[in-house]
mmCIF file of C-alpha atoms in Angstrom:
data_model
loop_
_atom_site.group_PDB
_atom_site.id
_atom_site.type_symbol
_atom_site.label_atom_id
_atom_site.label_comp_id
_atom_site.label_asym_id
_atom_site.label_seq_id
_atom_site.Cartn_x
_atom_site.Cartn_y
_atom_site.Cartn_z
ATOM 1 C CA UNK A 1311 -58.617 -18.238 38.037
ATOM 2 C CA UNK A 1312 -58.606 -17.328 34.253
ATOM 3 C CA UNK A 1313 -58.809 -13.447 33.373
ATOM 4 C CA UNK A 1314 -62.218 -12.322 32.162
ATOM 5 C CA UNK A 1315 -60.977 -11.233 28.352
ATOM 6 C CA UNK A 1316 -60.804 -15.169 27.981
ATOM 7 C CA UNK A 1317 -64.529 -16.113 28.667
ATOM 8 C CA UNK A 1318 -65.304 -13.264 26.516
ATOM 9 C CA UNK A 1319 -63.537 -14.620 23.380
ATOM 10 C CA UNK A 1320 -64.321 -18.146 24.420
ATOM 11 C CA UNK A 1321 -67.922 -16.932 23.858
ATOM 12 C CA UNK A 1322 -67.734 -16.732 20.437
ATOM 13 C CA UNK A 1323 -66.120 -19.141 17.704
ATOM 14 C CA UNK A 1324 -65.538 -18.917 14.022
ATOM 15 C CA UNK A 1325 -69.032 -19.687 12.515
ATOM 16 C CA UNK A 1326 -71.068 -17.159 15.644
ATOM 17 C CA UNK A 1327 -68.639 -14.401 14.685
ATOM 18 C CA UNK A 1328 -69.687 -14.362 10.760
ATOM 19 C CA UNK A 1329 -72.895 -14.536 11.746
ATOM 20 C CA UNK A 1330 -72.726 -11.726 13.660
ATOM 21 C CA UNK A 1331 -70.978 -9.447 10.944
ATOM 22 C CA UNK A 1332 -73.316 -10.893 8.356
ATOM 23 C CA UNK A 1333 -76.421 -9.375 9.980
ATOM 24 C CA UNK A 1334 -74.280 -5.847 10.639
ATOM 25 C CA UNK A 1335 -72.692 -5.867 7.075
ATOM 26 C CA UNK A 1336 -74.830 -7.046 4.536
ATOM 27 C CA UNK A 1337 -71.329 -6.869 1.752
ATOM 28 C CA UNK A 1338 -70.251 -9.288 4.311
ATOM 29 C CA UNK A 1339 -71.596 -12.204 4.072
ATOM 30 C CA UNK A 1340 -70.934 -12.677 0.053
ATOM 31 C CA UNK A 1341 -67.126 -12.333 1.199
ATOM 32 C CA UNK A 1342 -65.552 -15.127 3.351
ATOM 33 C CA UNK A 1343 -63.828 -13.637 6.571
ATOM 34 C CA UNK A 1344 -60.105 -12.994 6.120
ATOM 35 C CA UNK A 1345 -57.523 -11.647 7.837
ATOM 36 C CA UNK A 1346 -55.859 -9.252 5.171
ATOM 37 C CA UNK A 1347 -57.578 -7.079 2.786
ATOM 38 C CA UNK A 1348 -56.333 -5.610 -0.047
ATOM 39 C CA UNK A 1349 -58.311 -1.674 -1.869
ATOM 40 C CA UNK A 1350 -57.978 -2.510 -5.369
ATOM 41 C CA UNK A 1351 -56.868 0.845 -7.232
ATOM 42 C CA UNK A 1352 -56.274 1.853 -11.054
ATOM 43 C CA UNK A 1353 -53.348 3.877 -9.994
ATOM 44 C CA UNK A 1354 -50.157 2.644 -11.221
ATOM 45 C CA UNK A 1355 -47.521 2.653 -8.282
ATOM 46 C CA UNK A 1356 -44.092 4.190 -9.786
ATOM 47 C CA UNK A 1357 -41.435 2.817 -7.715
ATOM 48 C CA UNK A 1358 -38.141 5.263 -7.705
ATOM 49 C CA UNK A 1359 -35.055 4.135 -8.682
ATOM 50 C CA UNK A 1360 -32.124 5.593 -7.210
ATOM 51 C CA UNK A 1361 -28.318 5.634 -8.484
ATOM 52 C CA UNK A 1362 -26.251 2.812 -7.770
ATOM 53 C CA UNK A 1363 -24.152 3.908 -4.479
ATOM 54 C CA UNK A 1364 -20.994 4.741 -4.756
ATOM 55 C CA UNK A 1365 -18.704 1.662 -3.803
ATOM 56 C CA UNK A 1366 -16.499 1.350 -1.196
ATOM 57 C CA UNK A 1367 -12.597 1.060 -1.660
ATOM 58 C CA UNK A 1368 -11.858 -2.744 -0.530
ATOM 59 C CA UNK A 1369 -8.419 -1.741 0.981
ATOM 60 C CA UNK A 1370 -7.885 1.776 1.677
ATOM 61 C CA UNK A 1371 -4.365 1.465 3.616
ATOM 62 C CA UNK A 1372 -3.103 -0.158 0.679
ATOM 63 C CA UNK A 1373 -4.374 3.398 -1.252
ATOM 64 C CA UNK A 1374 -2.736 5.775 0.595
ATOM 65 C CA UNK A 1375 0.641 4.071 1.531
ATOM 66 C CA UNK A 1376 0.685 3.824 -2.662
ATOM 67 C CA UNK A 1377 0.400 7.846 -2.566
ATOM 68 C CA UNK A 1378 2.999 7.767 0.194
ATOM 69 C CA UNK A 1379 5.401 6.038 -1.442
ATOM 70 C CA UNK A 1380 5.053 7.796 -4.910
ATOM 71 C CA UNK A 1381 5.988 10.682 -2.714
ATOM 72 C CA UNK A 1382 9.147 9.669 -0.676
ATOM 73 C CA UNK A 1383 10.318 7.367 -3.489
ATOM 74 C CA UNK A 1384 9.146 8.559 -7.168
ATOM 75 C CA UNK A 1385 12.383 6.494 -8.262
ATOM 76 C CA UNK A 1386 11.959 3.437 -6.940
ATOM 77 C CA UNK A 1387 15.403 2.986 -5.847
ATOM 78 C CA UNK A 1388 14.680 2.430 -2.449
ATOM 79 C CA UNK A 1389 12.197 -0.143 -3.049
ATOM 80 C CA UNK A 1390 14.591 -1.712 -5.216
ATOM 81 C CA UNK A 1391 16.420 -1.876 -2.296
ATOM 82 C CA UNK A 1392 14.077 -3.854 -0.088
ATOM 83 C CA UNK A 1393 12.847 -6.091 -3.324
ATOM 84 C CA UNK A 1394 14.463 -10.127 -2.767
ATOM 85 C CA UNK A 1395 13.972 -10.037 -6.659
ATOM 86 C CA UNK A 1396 16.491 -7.129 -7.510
ATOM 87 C CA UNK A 1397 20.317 -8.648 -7.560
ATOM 88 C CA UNK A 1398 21.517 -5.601 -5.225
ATOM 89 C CA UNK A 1399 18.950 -5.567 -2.391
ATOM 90 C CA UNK A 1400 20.099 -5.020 0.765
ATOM 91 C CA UNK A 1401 20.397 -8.225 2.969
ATOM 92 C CA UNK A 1402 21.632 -9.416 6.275
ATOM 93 C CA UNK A 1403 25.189 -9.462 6.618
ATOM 94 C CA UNK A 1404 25.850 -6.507 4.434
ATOM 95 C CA UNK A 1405 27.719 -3.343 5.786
ATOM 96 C CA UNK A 1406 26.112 -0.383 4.225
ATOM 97 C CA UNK A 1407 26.143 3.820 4.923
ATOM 98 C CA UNK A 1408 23.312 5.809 5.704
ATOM 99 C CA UNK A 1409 23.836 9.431 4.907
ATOM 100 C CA UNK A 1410 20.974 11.491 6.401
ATOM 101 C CA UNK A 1411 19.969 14.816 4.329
ATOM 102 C CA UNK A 1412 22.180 18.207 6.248
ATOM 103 C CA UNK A 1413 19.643 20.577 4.768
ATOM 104 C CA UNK A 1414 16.605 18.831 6.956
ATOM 105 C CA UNK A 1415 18.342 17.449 9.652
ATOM 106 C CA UNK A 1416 21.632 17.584 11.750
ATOM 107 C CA UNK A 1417 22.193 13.740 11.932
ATOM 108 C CA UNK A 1418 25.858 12.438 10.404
ATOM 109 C CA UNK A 1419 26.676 9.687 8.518
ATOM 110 C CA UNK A 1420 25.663 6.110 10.133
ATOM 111 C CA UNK A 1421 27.655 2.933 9.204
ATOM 112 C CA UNK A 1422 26.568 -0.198 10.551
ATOM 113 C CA UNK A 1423 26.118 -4.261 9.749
ATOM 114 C CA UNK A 1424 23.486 -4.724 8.880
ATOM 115 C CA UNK A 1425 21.274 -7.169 11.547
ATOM 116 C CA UNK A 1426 18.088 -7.649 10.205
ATOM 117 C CA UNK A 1427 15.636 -6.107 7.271
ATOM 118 C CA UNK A 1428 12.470 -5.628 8.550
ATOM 119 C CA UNK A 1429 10.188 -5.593 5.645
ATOM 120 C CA UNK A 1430 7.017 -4.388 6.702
ATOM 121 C CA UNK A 1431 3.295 -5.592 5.668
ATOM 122 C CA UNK A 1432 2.783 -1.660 4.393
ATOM 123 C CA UNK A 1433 6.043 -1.027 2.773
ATOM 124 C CA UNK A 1434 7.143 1.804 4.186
ATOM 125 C CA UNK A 1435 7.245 0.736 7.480
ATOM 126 C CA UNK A 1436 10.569 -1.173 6.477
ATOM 127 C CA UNK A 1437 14.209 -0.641 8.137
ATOM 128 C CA UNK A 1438 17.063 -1.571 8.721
ATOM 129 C CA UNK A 1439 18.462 -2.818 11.850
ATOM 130 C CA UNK A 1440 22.527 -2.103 12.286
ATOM 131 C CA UNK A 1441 25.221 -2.778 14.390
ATOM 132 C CA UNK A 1442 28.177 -1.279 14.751
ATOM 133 C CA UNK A 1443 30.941 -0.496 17.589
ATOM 134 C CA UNK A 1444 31.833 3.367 18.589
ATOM 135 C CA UNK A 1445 34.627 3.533 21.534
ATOM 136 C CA UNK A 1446 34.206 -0.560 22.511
ATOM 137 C CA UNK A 1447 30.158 0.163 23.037
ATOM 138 C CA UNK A 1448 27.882 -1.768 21.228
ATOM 139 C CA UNK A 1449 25.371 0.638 19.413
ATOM 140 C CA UNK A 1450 22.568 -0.583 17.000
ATOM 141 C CA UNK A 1451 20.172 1.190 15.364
ATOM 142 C CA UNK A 1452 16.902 0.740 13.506
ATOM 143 C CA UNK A 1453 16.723 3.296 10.417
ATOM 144 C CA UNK A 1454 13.489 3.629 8.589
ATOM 145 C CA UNK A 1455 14.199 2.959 4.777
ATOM 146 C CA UNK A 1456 11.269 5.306 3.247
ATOM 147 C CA UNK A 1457 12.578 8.468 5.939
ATOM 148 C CA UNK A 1458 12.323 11.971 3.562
ATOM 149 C CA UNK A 1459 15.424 12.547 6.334
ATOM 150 C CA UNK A 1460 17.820 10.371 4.202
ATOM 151 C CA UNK A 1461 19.359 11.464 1.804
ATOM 152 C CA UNK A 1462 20.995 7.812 0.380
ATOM 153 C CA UNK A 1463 21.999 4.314 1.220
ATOM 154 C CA UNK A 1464 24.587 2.815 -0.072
ATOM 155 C CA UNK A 1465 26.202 -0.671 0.452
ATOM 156 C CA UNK A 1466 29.732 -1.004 1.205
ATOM 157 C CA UNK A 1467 30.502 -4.532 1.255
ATOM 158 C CA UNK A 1468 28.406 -7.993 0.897
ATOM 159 C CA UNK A 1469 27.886 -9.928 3.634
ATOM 160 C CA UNK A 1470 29.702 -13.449 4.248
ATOM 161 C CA UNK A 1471 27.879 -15.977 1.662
ATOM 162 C CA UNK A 1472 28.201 -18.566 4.321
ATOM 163 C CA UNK A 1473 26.212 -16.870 6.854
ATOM 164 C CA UNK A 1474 22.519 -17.581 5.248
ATOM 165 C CA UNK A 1475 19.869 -16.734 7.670
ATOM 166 C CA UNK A 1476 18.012 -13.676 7.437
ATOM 167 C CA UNK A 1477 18.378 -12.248 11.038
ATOM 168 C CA UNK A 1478 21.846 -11.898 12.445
ATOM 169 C CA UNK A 1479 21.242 -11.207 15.747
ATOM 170 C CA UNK A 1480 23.341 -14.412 17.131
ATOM 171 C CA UNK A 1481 26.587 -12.896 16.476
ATOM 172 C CA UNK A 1482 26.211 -10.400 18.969
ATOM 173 C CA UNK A 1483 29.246 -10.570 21.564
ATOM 174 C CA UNK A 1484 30.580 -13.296 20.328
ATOM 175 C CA UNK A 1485 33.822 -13.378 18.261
ATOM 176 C CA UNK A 1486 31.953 -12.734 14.892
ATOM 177 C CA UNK A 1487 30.370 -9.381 16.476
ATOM 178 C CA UNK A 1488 31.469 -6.386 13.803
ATOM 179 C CA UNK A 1489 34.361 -3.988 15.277
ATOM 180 C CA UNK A 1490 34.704 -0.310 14.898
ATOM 181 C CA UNK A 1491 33.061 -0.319 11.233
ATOM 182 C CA UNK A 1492 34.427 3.934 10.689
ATOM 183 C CA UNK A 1493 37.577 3.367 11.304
ATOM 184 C CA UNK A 1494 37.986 0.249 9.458
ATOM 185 C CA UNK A 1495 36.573 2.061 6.317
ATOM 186 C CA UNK A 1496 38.355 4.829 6.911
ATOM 187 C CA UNK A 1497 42.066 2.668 6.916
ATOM 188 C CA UNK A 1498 40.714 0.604 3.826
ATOM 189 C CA UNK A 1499 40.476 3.906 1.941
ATOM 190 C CA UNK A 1500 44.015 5.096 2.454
#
């Protein structure tokens, strides 16, 4: 069964339904039927133009760890070393000494080989991963490069040239794992 609003348009087609609006609208029938319509005006339309808006900044971590670093290092020398172009960057192998700043922070000197350098993708997410032995128990530890705790870095010895790879983590307990690193500095000294 078909719904009655269909036999109602069914009823008329094209040609009835301009006849029907000719004989209602006189202006009609001079115009052919169309579905749009357009008021012509003499107004001009003024169309507003608005400022360009303001663009977006394409990488905004890359901003602020700039600031950042500007802040914890306006030297550069602990970028220099972390940068594989400067000749005394720190590398795997090394032995180096952390010495932490007493006026913010309790911590003491840290020696240590160094295991790995973890470079970050944002820069000063970098450290340093070190090994070292303290009473015939293994300790390593990871120290941040860009810390405002640290007060220097400074490499002791270069590591073995023959040893090339950039993570040193396979000499752990075997015989080329570092001894007591202190003490050995310490009797190198006197």
């Amino acid at each position: 069964m078909e719904p009655a609003h269909r036999h109602h348009h069914s009823a008329y087609n094209g040609d009835s339904l301009r006849a029907m609006l000719a004989a209602r609208l006189p202006f009609a029938a001079a115009r052919p039927l169309c579905r749009t319509f357009q008021i012509p005006t003499t107004a001009s339309k003024v169309i507003p133009v608005y400022p360009p808006v303001e663009q977006r900044a394409r990488d905004v971590i890359k901003q602020i760890s700039e600031a950042k670093l500007a802040q914890l290092d306006p030297q550069g020398v602990r970028r220099k070393l972390l940068s594989k172009a400067e000749e005394g960057c720190v590398k795997a192998g090394d032995i180096v000494r952390v010495m932490y700043d007493t006026a913010k922070c309790n911590y003491g000197t840290i020696y240590g080989y160094v295991l790995s350098v973890d470079r970050g993708k944002i820069v000063e997410d970098s450290s340093l991963l070190l090994r070292n032995h303290i009473g015939k128990t293994s300790v390593e530890t990871r120290v941040p490069v860009f810390s405002p705790l640290l007060a220097r870095i400074d490499i002791l010895r270069r590591g073995d040239p023959k040893r090339r790879r950039n993570k040193h983590y396979y000499i752990r307990n075997t015989r080329l794992d570092v001894g007591d690193l202190e003490s050995s500095m310490r009797r190198r000294k006197s």
